[in-house]
Each structure stands twice: as C-alpha cells, then as structure tokens.
Tab-separated table of C-alpha atoms and ligand atoms in Angstrom:
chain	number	residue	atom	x	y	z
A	1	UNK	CA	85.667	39.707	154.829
A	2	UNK	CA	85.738	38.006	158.263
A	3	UNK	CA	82.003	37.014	158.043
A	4	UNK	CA	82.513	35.510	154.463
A	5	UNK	CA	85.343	33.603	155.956
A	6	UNK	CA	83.702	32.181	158.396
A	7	UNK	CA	80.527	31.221	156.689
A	8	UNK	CA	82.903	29.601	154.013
A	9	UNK	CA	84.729	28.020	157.241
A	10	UNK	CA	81.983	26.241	158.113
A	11	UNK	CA	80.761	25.155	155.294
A	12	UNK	CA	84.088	23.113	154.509
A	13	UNK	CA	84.370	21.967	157.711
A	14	UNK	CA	80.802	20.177	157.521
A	15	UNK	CA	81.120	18.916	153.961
A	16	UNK	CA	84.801	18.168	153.546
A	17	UNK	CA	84.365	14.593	153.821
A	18	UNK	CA	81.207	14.313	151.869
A	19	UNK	CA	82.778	15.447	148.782
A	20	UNK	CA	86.728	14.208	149.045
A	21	UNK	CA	86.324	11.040	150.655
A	22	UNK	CA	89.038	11.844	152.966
A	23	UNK	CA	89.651	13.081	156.629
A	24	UNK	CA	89.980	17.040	156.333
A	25	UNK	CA	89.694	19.917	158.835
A	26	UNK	CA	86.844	18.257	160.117
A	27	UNK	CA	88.123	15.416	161.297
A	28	UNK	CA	88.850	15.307	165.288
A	29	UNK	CA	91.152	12.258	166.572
A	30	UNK	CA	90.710	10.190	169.517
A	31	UNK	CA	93.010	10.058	172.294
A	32	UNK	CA	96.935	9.903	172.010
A	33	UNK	CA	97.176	6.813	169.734
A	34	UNK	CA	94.722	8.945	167.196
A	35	UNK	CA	97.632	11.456	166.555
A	36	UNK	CA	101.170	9.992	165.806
A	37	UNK	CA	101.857	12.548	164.520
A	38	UNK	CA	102.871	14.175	167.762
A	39	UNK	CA	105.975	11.150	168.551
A	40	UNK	CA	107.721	11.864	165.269
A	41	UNK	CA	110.950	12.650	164.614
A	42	UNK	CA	112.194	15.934	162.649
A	43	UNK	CA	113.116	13.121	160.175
A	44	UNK	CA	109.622	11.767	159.475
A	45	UNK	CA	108.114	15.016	159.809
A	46	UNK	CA	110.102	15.990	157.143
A	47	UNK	CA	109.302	12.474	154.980
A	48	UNK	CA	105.889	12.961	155.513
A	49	UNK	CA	105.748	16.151	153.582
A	50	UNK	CA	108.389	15.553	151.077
A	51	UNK	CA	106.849	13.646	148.719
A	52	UNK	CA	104.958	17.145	147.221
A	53	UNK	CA	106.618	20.216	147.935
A	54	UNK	CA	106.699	24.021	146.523
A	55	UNK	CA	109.486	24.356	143.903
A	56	UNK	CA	110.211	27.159	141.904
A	57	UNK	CA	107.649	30.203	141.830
A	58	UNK	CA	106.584	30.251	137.971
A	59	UNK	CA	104.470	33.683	137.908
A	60	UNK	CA	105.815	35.383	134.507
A	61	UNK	CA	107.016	39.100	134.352
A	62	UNK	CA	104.333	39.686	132.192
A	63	UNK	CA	101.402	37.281	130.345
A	64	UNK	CA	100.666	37.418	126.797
A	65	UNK	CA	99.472	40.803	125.329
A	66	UNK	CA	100.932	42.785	129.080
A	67	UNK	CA	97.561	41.214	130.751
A	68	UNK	CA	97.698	41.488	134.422
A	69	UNK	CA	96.379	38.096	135.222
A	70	UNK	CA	95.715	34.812	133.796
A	71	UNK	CA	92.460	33.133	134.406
A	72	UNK	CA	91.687	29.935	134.031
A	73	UNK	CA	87.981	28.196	134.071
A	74	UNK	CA	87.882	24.546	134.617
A	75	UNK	CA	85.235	22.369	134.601
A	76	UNK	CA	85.505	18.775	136.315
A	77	UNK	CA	83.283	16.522	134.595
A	78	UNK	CA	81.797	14.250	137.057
A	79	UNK	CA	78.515	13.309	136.087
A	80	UNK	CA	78.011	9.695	137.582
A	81	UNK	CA	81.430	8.412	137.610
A	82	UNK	CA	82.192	9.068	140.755
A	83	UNK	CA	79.187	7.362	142.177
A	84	UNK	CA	79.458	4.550	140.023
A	85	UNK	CA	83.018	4.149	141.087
A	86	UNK	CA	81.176	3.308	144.598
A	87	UNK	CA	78.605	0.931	143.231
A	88	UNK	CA	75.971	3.497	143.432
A	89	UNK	CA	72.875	2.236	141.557
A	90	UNK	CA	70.229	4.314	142.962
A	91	UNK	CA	68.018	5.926	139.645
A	92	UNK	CA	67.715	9.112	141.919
A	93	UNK	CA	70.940	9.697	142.706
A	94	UNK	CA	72.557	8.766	139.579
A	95	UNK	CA	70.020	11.394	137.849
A	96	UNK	CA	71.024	14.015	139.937
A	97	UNK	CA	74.650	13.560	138.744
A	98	UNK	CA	73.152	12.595	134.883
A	99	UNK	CA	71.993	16.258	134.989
A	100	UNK	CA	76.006	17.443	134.239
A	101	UNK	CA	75.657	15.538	130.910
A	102	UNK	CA	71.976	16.018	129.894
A	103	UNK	CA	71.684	20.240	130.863
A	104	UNK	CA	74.416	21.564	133.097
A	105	UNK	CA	77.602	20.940	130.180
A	106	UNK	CA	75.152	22.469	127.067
A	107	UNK	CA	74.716	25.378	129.524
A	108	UNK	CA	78.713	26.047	130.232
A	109	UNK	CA	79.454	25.696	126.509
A	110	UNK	CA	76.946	28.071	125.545
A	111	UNK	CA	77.965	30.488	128.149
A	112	UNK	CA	81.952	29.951	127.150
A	113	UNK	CA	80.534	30.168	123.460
A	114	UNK	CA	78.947	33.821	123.788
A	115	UNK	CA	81.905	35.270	125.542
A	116	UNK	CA	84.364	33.332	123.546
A	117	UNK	CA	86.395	32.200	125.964
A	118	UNK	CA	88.489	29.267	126.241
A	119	UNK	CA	88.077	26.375	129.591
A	120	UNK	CA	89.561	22.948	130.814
A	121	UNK	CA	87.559	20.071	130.898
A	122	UNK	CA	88.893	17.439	133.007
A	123	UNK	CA	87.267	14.348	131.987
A	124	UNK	CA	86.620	11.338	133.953
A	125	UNK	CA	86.691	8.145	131.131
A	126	UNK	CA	83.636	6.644	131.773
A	127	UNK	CA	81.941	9.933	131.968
A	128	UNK	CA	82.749	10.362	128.431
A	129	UNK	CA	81.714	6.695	127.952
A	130	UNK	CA	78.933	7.106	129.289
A	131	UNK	CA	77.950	10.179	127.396
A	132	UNK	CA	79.726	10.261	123.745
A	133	UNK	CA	78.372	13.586	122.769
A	134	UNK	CA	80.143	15.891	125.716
A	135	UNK	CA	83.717	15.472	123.999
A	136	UNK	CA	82.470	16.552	120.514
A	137	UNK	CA	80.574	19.189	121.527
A	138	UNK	CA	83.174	20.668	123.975
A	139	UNK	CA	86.202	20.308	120.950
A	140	UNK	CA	83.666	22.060	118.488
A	141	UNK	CA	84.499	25.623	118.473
A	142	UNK	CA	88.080	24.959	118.963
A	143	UNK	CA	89.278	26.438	122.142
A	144	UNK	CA	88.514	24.376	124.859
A	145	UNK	CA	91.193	21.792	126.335
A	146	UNK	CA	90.410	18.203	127.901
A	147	UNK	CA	92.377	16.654	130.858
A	148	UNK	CA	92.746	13.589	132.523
A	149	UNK	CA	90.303	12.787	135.806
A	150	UNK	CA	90.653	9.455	136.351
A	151	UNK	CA	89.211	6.463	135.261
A	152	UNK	CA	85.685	6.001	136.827
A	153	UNK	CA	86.688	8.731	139.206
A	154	UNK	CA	88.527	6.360	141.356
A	155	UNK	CA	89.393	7.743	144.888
A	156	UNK	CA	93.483	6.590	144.337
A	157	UNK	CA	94.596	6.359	148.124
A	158	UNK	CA	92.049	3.796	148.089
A	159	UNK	CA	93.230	2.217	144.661
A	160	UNK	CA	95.608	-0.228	146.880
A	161	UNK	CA	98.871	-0.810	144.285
A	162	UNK	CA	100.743	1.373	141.952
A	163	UNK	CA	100.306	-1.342	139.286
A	164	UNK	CA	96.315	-1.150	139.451
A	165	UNK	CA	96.605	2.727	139.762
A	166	UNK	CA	98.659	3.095	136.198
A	167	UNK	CA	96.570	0.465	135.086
A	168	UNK	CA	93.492	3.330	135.285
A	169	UNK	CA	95.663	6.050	134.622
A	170	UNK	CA	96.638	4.600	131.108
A	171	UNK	CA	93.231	3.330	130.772
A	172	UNK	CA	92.103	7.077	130.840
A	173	UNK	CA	95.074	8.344	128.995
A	174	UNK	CA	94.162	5.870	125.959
A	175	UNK	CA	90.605	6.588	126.151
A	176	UNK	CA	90.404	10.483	125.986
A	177	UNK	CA	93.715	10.191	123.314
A	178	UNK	CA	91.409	7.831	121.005
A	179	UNK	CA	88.109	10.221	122.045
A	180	UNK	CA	90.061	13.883	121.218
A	181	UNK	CA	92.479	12.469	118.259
A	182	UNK	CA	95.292	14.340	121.141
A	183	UNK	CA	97.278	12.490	124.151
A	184	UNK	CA	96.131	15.086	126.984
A	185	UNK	CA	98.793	16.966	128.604
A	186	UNK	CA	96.874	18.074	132.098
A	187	UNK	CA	96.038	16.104	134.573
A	188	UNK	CA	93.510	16.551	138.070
A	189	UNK	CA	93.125	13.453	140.538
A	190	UNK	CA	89.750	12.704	140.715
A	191	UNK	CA	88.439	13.831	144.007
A	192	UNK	CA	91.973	15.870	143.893
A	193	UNK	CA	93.515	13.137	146.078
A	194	UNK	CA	96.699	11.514	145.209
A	195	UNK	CA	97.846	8.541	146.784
A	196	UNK	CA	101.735	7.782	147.834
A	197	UNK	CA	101.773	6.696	144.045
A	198	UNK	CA	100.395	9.330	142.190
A	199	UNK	CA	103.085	11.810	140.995
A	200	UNK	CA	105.276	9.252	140.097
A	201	UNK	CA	102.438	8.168	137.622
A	202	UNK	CA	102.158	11.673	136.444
A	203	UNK	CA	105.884	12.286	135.963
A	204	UNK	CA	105.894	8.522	134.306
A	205	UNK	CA	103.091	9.258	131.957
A	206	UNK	CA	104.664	12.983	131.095
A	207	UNK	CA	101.981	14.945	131.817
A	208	UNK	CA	102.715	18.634	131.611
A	209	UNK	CA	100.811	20.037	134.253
A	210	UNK	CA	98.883	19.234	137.523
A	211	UNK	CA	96.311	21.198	139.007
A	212	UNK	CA	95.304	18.999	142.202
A	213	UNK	CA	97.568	20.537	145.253
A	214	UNK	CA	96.576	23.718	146.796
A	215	UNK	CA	100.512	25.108	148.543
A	216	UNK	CA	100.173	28.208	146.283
A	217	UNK	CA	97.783	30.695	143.973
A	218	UNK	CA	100.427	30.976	141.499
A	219	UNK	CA	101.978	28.888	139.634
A	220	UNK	CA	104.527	26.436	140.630
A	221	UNK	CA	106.868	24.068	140.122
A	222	UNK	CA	106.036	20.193	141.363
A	223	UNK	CA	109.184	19.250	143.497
A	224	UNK	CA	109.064	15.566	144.829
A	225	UNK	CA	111.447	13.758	147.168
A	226	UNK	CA	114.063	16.931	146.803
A	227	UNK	CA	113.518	16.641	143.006
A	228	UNK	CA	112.169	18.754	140.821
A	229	UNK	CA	109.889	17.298	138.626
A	230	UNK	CA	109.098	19.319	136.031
A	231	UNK	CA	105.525	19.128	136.632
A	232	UNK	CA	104.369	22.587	136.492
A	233	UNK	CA	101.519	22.632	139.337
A	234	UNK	CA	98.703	25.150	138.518
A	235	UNK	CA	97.366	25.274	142.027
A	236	UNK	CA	93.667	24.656	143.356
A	237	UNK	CA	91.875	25.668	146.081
A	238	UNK	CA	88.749	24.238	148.383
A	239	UNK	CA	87.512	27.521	148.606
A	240	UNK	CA	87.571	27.718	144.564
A	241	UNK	CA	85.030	25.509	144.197
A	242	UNK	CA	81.527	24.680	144.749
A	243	UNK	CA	80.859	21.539	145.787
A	244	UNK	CA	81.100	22.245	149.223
A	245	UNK	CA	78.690	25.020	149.073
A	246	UNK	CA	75.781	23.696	146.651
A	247	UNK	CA	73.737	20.917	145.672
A	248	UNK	CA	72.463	18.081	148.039
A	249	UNK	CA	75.309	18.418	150.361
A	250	UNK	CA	76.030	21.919	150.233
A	251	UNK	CA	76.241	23.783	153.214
A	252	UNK	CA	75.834	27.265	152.004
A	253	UNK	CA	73.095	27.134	149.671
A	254	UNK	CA	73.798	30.582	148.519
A	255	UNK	CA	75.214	31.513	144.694
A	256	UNK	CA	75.746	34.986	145.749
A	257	UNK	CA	77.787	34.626	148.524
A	258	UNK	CA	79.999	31.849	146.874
A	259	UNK	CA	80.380	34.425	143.675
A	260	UNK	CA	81.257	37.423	146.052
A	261	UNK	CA	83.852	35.177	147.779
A	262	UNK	CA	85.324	34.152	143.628
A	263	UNK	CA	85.029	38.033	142.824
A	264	UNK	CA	87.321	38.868	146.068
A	265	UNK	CA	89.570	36.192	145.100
A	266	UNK	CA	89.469	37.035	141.615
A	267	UNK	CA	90.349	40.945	142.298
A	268	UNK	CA	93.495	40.127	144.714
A	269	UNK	CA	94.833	37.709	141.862
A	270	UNK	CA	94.558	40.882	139.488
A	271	UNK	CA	96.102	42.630	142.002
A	272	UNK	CA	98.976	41.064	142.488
A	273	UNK	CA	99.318	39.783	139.144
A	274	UNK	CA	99.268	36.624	138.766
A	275	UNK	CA	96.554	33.658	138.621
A	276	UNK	CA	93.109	32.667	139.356
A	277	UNK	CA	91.413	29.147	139.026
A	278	UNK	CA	88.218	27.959	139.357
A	279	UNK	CA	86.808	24.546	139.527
A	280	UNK	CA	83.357	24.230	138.809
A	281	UNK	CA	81.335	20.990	138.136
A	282	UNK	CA	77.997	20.851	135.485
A	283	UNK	CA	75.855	18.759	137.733
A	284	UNK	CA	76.082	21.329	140.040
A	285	UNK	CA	76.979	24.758	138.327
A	286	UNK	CA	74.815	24.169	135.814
A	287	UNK	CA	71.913	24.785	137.979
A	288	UNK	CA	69.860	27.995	137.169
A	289	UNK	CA	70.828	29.691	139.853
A	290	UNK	CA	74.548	29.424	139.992
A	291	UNK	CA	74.605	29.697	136.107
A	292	UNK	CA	73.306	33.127	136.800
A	293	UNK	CA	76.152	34.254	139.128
A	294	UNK	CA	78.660	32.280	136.704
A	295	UNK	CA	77.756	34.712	133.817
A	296	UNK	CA	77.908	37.775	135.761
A	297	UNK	CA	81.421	36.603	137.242
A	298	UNK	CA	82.285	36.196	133.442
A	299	UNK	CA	81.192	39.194	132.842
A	300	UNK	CA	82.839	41.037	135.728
A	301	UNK	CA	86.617	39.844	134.597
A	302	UNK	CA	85.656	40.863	131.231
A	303	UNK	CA	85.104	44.320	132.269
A	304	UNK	CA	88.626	44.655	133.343
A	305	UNK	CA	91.051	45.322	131.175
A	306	UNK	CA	94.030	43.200	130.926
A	307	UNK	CA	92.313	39.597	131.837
A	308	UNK	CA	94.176	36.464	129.684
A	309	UNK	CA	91.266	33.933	130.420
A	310	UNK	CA	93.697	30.727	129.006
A	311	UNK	CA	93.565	26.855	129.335
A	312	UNK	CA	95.236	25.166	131.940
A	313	UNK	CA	97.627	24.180	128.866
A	314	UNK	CA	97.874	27.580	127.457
A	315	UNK	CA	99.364	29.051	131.223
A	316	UNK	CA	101.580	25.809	131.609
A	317	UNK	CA	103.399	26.307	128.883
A	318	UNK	CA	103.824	30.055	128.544
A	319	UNK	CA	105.263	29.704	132.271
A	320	UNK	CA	107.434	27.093	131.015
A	321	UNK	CA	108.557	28.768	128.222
A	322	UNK	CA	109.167	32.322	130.301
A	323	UNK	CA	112.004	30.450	132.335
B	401	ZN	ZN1	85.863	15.187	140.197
C-alpha cells in the first residue's frame, strides 16, 4: 500500500538516528567533501561493500511438516543497557527502559506461553545482570532460545579496536553460557551495527547464525571478502520492527498501522514461501496497546495452515542441514 509506505517512510527517516546511533536515510551531506563517495574508483566501490555480501540463497524446498513458511519471533532485550552503555543515569529514563524487565518480558512469555510457541531472545549481558529472573523465566517452558546482543549494548563502530570488541563479545558469550548452562549459537549486534571488525568476531567465536543485515527476506548465506563464511544470515529488516514507530521517539504512534504493515509482510512471505522475522523489544511491545495487536498478529498466522513458527536456531540449522 503506497500510503502505508510512505507513512512508514517517514517515520524511519525521522527516527533512524535516534534508535541506531548511526547516519541512515536521513542523513543529508554537505557540499562535495561530504560525499567521497562520488571520487571512488570501481575498486573501492567494490571494497567498500565486500566485507558483507549475499552468498548462497538458503530457502529450503520445503520446511518441516510441508509448512509454507517459517516464522520466527524475536525479542531484543534491551531494557537499560543500551542507555547505560551511554552513561545515562537519569531515574526517568532508565524506568522507561526498566519497564522491559519489570512488565513488558512477563507479558511476551505469557502470550508465547498460551499459544505455545517458541521465540529468540537476544540478550544484552548486563540486561540479564541487571535482572537475574528474565533468563529463568524465559528457559522455563523449554522452547525459547537466547542469543548474544552485546555486552552493555555497546554501539561496536564506536568500540575503537578489535581487541576491546572480542573482549565484550567473549564477555557476553561467557556470561549468557554460565546464565543458560548452553554456549549460544545466534548472534544480533546490538543496535544491529557491526563495525569493520565484527564478522570476523562472529566467524572467530563460531556462531551459527546472524540476524543483523537486512540484503534479503530469506535466508542467506554470510559471504565476506569473496569468502563464504558459513554464517548463515537470517535477515532483518527496519521496517520489521518497532522502535521506529513507538514509544518516546516513535514517529507513528499507531499499533494498527505498524501490525497491518507485519500482516502484509507476513502474507507475501507465505506467499512466496519462505521467511518472516520480527524484532520486537519488551520496553516497548510490551505496552498495552501494541500487546494487543501482537496477539491478534499471533493469532492471524495461526489461522493459516502451514505456519512453522521456529527459533532463529531451529531455521539455521534445518537450512543448513537441507544443503
Ligand atoms: Zn538492541
């Protein structure tokens, strides 16, 4: 729908930088020295995107039990990490974040709980730190899977080394191994930024899975450099999430016109077979009003027949083992 489009347009182009931390659509350079980009060579146009690149297309034939589409539900855990990371101290603000741990989380379990379905919850440390109940009550009924989402949420273009970068990354590793009793195999950069440093990490630390790049909605295969990686990449989306759209920054303040946009998105993924995944964050989704649309939405993909709602671990490797 054009008019959806746009809305959802302009909503990312005014809170883009808000939320990521870095320059996006929205940003609008200066004059000739402002865009190098125009004096490069073929050669450095070509560096500049090498470094992540599509690979092989990983869509199965078919996903378990002939369902037409996999769906996966993740949840990035926020809460105050990624303030904290920033030296916020501010009661108010840190509250506002708090309310992912204290009421949004209980909310999105019990929701998952009644429709037993399974979700990823990528897990910045200190969050879980912070808040030692969340990964106990998310491992309790025994389908949901944790990933990695930084240390303190750390924006890792801004990090500054590789060294201090793995330094987090196995800080958050160790942490969430020692929390869930299981090394995680999925990872998601926190603000879904990677620095020049990044997938070599990943690749280093074994992960099996990303989902932080947004070059396909299917699954994909991570190719660095020329190389493949073996990093299956199970693709995000700005659109798929709604940070952009609700709470204090949110620029479309509007649960039913987010949900219509996830329904269309959700219905061309069944369409064509293949994947949907949403990001969703508790101190925001677990608001009244977008919990509302969230159950409905649930409800709408269970109504269809043929809908394999899986973890981001669960798709990863039954598209690695279908090569
Ligand atoms: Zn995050």
């Amino acid at each position: 729908m054009t008019s959806m489009r746009s809305i959802v347009a302009a909503a990312i182009i005014v809170v883009a930088l808000c939320w990521t931390g870095q320059p996006g659509v929205e940003a609008q350079p200066q004059g000739p020295a402002a865009q190098p980009g125009t004096k490069w060579t073929e050669q450095q146009l070509r560096d500049a995107v090498a470094p992540a690149r599509v690979g092989k297309k990983l869509t199965p034939r078919s996903w378990p039990g002939n369902a037409r589409v996999a769906v996966c539900l993740s949840f990035d855990v926020d809460n105050e990490s990624y303030l904290l990371a920033r030296g916020e101290k501010s009661p108010t603000t840190l509250s506002a974040a708090d309310f992912g741990a204290e009421t949004g989380l209980a909310r999105i379990l019990d929701l998952l709980d009644r429709h037993q379905i399974p979700a990823s919850f990528f897990i910045p440390a200190v969050s879980a730190l912070l808040h030692p109940a969340m990964i106990p009550a998310i491992l309790k009924g025994g389908r949901h899977e944790i990933g990695v989402h930084g240390w303190i949420h750390e924006f890792l273009p801004g990090v500054g080394s590789a060294a201090e970068e793995e330094r987090l990354l196995n800080q958050a590793i160790d942490y969430l191994t020692k929390a869930t009793g299981k090394r995680p195999v999925g990872y998601r950069a926190p603000a879904w930024a990677f620095s020049e440093h990044t997938i070599g990490l990943i690749r280093k630390a074994g992960f099996l899975y990303d989902s932080s790049l947004m070059a396909m909605d299917e699954p994909y295969e991570l190719v660095s450099n020329g190389e493949p990686t073996g990093i299956t990449e199970l693709a995000i989306d700005w659109t798929l999430t709604e940070t952009p759209y609700l709470g204090r920054n949110g620029a479309m303040p509007s649960s039913e016109q987010l949900y219509q946009l996830y329904r269309e998105e959700f219905d061309g993924a069944y369409e064509q077979r293949t994947m949907f995944v949403l990001t969703l964050h508790p101190h925001v989704t677990g608001h009244r009003a977008p919990m509302h649309h969230l159950e409905q939405f649930v409800s709408y993909m269970k109504s269809k027949p043929g809908v394999w709602f899986a973890t981001g671990e669960q798709i990863a490797r039954y598209v690695k083992d279908a090569q």
